[in-house]
Short mmCIF file of C-alpha atoms in Angstrom, two decimals:
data_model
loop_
_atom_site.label_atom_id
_atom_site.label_comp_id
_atom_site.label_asym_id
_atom_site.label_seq_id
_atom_site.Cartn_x
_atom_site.Cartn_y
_atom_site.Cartn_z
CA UNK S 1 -85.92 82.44 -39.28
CA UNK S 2 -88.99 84.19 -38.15
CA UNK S 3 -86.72 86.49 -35.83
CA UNK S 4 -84.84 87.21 -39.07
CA UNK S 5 -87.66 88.13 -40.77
CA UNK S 6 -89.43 90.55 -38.10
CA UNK S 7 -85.91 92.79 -38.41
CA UNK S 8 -84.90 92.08 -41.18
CA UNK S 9 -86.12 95.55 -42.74
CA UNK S 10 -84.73 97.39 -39.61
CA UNK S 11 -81.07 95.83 -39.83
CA UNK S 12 -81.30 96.91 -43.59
CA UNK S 13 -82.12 100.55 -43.33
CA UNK S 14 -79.65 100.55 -40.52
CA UNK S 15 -77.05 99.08 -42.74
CA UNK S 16 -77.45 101.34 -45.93
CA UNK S 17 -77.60 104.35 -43.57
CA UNK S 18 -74.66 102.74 -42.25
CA UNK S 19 -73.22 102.65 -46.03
CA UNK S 20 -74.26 106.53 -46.98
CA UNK S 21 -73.23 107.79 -43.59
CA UNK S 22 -69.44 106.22 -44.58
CA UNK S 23 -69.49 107.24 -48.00
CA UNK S 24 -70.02 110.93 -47.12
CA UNK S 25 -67.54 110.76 -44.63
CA UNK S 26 -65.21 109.24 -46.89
CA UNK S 27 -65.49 112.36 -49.03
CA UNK S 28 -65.23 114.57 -46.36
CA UNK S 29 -61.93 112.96 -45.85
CA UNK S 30 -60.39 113.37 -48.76
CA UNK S 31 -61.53 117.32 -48.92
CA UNK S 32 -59.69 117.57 -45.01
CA UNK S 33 -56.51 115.72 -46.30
CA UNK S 34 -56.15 116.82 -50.05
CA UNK S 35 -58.16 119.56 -51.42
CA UNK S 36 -57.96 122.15 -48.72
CA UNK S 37 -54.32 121.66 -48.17
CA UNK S 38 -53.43 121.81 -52.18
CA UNK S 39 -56.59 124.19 -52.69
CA UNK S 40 -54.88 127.01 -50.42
CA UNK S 41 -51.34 126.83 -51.49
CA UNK S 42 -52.59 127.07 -55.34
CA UNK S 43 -54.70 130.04 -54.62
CA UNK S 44 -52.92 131.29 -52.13
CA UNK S 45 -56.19 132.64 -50.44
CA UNK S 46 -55.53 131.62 -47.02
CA UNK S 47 -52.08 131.66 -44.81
CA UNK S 48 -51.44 128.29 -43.59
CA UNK S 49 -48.39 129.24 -41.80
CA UNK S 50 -46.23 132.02 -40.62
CA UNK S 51 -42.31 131.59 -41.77
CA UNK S 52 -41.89 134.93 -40.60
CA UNK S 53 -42.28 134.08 -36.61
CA UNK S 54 -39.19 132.05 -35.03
CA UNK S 55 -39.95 128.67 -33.80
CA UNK S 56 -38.86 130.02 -30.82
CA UNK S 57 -41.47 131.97 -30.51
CA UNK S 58 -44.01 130.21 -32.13
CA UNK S 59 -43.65 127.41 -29.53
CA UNK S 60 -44.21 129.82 -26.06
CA UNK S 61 -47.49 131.23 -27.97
CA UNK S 62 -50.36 130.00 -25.79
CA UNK S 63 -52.86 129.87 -29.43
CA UNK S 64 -49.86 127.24 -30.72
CA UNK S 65 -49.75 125.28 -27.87
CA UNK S 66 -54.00 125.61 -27.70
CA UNK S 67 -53.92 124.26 -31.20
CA UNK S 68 -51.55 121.42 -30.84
CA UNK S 69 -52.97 120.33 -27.49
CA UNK S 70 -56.57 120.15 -29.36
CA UNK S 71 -55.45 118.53 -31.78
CA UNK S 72 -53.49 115.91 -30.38
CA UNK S 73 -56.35 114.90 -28.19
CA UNK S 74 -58.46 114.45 -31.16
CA UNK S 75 -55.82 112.35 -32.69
CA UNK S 76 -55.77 110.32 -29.70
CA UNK S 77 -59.98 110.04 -29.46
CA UNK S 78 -59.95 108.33 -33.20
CA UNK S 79 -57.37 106.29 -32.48
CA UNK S 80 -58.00 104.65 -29.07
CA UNK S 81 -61.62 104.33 -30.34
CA UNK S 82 -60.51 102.69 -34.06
CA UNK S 83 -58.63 100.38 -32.09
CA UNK S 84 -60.58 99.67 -28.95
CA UNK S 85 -63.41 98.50 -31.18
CA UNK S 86 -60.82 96.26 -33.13
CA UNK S 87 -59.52 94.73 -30.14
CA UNK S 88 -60.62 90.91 -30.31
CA UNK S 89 -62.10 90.72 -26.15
CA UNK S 90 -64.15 93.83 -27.33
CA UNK S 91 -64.83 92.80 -30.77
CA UNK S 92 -65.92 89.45 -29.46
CA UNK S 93 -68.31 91.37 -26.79
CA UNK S 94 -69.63 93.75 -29.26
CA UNK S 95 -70.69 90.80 -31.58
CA UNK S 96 -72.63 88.79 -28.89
CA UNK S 97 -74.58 91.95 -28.20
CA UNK S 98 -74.86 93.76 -31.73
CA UNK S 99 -74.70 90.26 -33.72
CA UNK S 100 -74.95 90.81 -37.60
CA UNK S 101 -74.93 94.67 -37.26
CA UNK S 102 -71.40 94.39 -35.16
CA UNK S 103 -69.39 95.32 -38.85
CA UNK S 104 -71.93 98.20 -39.18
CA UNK S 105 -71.34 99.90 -35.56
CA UNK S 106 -67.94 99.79 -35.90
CA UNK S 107 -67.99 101.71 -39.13
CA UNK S 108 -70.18 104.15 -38.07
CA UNK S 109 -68.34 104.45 -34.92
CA UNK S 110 -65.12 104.92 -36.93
CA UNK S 111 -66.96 107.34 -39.63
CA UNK S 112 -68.32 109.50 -36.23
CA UNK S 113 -65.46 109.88 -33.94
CA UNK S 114 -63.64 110.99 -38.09
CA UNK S 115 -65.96 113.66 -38.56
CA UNK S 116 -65.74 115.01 -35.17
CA UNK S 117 -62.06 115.38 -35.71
CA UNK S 118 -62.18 116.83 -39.51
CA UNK S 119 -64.77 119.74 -37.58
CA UNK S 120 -62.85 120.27 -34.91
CA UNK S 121 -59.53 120.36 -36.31
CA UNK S 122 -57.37 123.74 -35.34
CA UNK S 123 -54.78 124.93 -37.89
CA UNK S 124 -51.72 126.34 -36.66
CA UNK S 125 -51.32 129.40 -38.30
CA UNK S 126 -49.35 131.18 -36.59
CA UNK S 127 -46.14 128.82 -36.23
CA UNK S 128 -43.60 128.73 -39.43
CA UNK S 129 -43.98 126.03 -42.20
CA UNK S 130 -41.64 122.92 -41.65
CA UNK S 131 -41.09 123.08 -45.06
CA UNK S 132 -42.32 125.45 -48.10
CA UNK S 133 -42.03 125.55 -52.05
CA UNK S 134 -41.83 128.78 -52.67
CA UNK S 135 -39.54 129.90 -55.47
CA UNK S 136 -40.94 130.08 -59.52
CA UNK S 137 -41.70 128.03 -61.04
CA UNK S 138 -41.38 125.21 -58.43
CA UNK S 139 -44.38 127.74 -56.42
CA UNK S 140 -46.60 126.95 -59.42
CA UNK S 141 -45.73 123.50 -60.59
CA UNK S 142 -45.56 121.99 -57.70
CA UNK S 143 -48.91 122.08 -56.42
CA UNK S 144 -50.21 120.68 -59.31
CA UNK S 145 -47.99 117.99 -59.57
CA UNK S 146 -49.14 117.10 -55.54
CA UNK S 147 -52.89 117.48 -56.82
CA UNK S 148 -52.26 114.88 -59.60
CA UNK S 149 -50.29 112.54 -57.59
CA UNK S 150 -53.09 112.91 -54.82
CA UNK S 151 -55.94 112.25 -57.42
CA UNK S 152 -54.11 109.12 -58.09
CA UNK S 153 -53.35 107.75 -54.79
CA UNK S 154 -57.24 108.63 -54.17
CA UNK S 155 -58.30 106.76 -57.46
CA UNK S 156 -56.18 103.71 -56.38
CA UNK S 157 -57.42 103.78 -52.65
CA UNK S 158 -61.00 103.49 -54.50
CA UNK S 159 -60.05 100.31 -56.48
CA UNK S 160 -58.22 98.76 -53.11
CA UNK S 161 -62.05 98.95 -51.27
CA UNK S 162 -63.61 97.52 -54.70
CA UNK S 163 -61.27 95.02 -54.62
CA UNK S 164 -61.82 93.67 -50.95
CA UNK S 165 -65.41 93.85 -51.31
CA UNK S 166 -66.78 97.52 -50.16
CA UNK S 167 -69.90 96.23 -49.09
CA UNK S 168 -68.45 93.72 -46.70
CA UNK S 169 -65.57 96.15 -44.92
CA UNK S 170 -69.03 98.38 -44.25
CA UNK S 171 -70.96 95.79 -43.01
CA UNK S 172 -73.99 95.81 -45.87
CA UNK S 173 -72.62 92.36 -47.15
CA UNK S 174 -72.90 90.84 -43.13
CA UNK S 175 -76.73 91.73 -43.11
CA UNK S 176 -77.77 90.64 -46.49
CA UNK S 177 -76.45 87.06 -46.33
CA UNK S 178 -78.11 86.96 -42.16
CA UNK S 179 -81.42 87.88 -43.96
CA UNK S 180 -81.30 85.57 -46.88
CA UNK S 181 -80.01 82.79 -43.66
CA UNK S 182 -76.46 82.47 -45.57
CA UNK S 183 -74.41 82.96 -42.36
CA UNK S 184 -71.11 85.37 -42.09
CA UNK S 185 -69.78 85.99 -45.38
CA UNK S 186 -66.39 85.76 -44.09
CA UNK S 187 -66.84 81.96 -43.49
CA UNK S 188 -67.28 81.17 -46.88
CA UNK S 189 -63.67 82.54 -47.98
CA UNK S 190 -60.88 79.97 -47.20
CA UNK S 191 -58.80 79.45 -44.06
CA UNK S 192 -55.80 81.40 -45.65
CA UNK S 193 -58.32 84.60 -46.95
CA UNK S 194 -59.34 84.74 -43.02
CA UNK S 195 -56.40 85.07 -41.70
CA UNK S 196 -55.06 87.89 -44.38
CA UNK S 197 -58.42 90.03 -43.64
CA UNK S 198 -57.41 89.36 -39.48
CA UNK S 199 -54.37 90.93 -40.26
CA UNK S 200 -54.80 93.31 -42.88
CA UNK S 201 -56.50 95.93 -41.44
CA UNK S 202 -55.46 99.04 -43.89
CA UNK S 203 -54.48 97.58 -47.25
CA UNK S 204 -53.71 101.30 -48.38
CA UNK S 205 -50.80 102.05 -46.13
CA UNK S 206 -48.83 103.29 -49.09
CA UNK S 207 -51.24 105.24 -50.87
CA UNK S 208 -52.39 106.83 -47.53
CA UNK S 209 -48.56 107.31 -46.72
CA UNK S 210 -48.21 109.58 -50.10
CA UNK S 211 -51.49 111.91 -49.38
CA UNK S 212 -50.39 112.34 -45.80
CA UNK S 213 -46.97 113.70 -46.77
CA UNK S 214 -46.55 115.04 -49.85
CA UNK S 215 -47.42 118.46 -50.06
CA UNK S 216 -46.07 121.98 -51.32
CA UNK S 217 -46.18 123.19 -47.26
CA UNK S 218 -46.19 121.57 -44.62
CA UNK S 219 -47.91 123.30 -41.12
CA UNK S 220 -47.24 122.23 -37.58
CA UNK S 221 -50.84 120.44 -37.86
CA UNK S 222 -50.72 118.85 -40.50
CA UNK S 223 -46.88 117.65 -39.54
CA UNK S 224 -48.84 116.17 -36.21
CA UNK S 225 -51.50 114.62 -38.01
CA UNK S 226 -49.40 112.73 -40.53
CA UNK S 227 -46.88 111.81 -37.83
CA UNK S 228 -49.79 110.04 -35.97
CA UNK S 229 -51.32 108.76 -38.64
CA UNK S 230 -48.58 107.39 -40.15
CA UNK S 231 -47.20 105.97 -36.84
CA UNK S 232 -50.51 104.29 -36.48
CA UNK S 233 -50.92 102.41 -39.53
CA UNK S 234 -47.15 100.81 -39.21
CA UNK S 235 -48.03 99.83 -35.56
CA UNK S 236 -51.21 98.32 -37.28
CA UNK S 237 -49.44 96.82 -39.90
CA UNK S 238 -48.94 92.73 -39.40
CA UNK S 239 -49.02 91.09 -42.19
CA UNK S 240 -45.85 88.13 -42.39
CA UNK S 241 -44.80 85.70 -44.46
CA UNK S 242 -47.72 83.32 -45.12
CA UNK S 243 -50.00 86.25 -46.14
CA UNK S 244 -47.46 87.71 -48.77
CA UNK S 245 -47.12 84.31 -49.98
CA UNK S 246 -50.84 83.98 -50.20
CA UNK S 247 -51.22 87.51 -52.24
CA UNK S 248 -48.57 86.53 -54.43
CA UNK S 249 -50.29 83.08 -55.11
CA UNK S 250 -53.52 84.70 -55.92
CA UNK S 251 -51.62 87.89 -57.84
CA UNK S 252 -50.13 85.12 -60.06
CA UNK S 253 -53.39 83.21 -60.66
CA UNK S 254 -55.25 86.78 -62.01
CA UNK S 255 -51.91 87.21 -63.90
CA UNK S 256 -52.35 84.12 -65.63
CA UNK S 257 -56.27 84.30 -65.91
CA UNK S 258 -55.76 87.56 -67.87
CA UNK S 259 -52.93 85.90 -70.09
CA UNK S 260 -54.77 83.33 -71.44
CA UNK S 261 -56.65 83.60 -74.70
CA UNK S 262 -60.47 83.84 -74.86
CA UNK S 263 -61.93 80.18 -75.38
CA UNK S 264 -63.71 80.84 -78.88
CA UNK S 265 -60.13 82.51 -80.08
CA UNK S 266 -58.52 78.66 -79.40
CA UNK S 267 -61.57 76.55 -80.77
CA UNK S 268 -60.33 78.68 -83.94
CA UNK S 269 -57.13 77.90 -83.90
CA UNK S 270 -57.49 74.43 -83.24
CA UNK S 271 -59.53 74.09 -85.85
CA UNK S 272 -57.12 76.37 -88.18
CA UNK S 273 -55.03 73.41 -87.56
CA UNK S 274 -57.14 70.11 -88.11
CA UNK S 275 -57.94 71.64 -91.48
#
């Protein structure tokens, strides 16, 4: 306990640098994959594609190919290190050496190698749109209707990582029950709650699914990185049977928490009755 004690302060600011360094990353995110993509087909400011240039041509220009080759690599850099990390031999040699902070690396890890792709990213201008809404009013209305169905998507993404405990998936929850000497957090939670978080890895698949792809134009990048992102979270995806049983076991137990009536509303009626 001394141990504890001595770094306790140290795995703390780590931790909630940790938790600021993901938050701002998180926001970042959302700017790469929503605003600027909706933001420049409302205003119109900046070309995101050229529908004027042949594919043909578009695909023998050496700044296309430059583009796609960069950003395919950078694709492949976040997601050999998202899932090298999640590996179980590395995961289990990562917590033997990093111990309580293990959750915390791997975020920051995760929220690094994600901003190094969101600053390096290369548009591909100069390559036609795959597809483009571009005739009134569909030109006008349809952006907005992307930006409101985005804000939503975003708002329940938010609520998802409420839900499954924020502060654990970033690692703040792991070092305040080591310094108060309360163990892992995720021992506490039952057998069947242990083995949905071993296989539930993105619990927004959906909602990520919808930001990814619906938008008023589509570039050659962004075509790439929704491909790969979206290939990548159904190779992820492994949840079976016994853990959609489980979520539909606790989805019907909130149900029927919320259904009941408050406690002083049935003392009332009850004694409505005896009288």
């Amino acid at each position: 306990m001394a141990s504890v004690t001595v770094r306790g302060p140290t795995i703390c600011i780590l931790a909630l640098l940790n938790f600021v360094f993901v938050f701002i990353t998180g926001a970042d995110f959302v700017r790469f994959i929503s605003f600027r993509a909706i933001y420049h087909n409302i205003t119109g400011e900046t070309k995101i594609c050229q529908d004027s240039v042949p594919w043909s041509v578009a695909l023998r220009d050496s700044s296309v190919l430059w583009s796609v080759c960069v950003d395919v690599g950078l694709l492949a850099f976040f997601t050999a290190q998202h899932s090298l990390l999640a590996w179980a031999p590395v995961k289990q040699a990562c917590k033997g050496v990093l111990g309580v902070l293990n959750r915390t690396v791997y975020c920051s890890s995760t929220a690094l190698t994600l901003q190094v792709l969101m600053r390096c990213w290369q548009p591909v201008t100069m390559a036609p749109c795959v597809w483009a809404v571009r005739h009134a009013p569909w030109s006008t209305w349809f952006p907005l209707v992307c930006f409101a169905l985005h804000f939503l998507c975003w708002a329940v993404i938010c609520s998802i990582l409420l839900i499954f405990d924020y502060a654990e998936l970033l690692g703040v929850k792991q070092v305040y029950y080591e310094c108060l000497g309360l163990g892992d957090p995720l021992t506490l939670k039952s057998p069947r709650a242990q083995r949905l978080f071993a296989h539930l890895r993105h619990p927004v698949c959906v909602e990520l699914g919808v930001v990814l792809w619906l938008l008023p134009a589509l570039s050659l990048d962004r075509l790439i990185l929704a491909g790969s992102l979206s290939t990548y979270l159904v190779l992820a995806h492994s949840l079976d049977a016994h853990d959609l049983a489980y979520l539909r076991h606790q989805l019907s137990s909130k149900l029927q928490l919320f259904s009941l009536p408050p406690e002083g509303s049935v003392q009332a009626g009850n004694n409505h009755k005896e009288e």
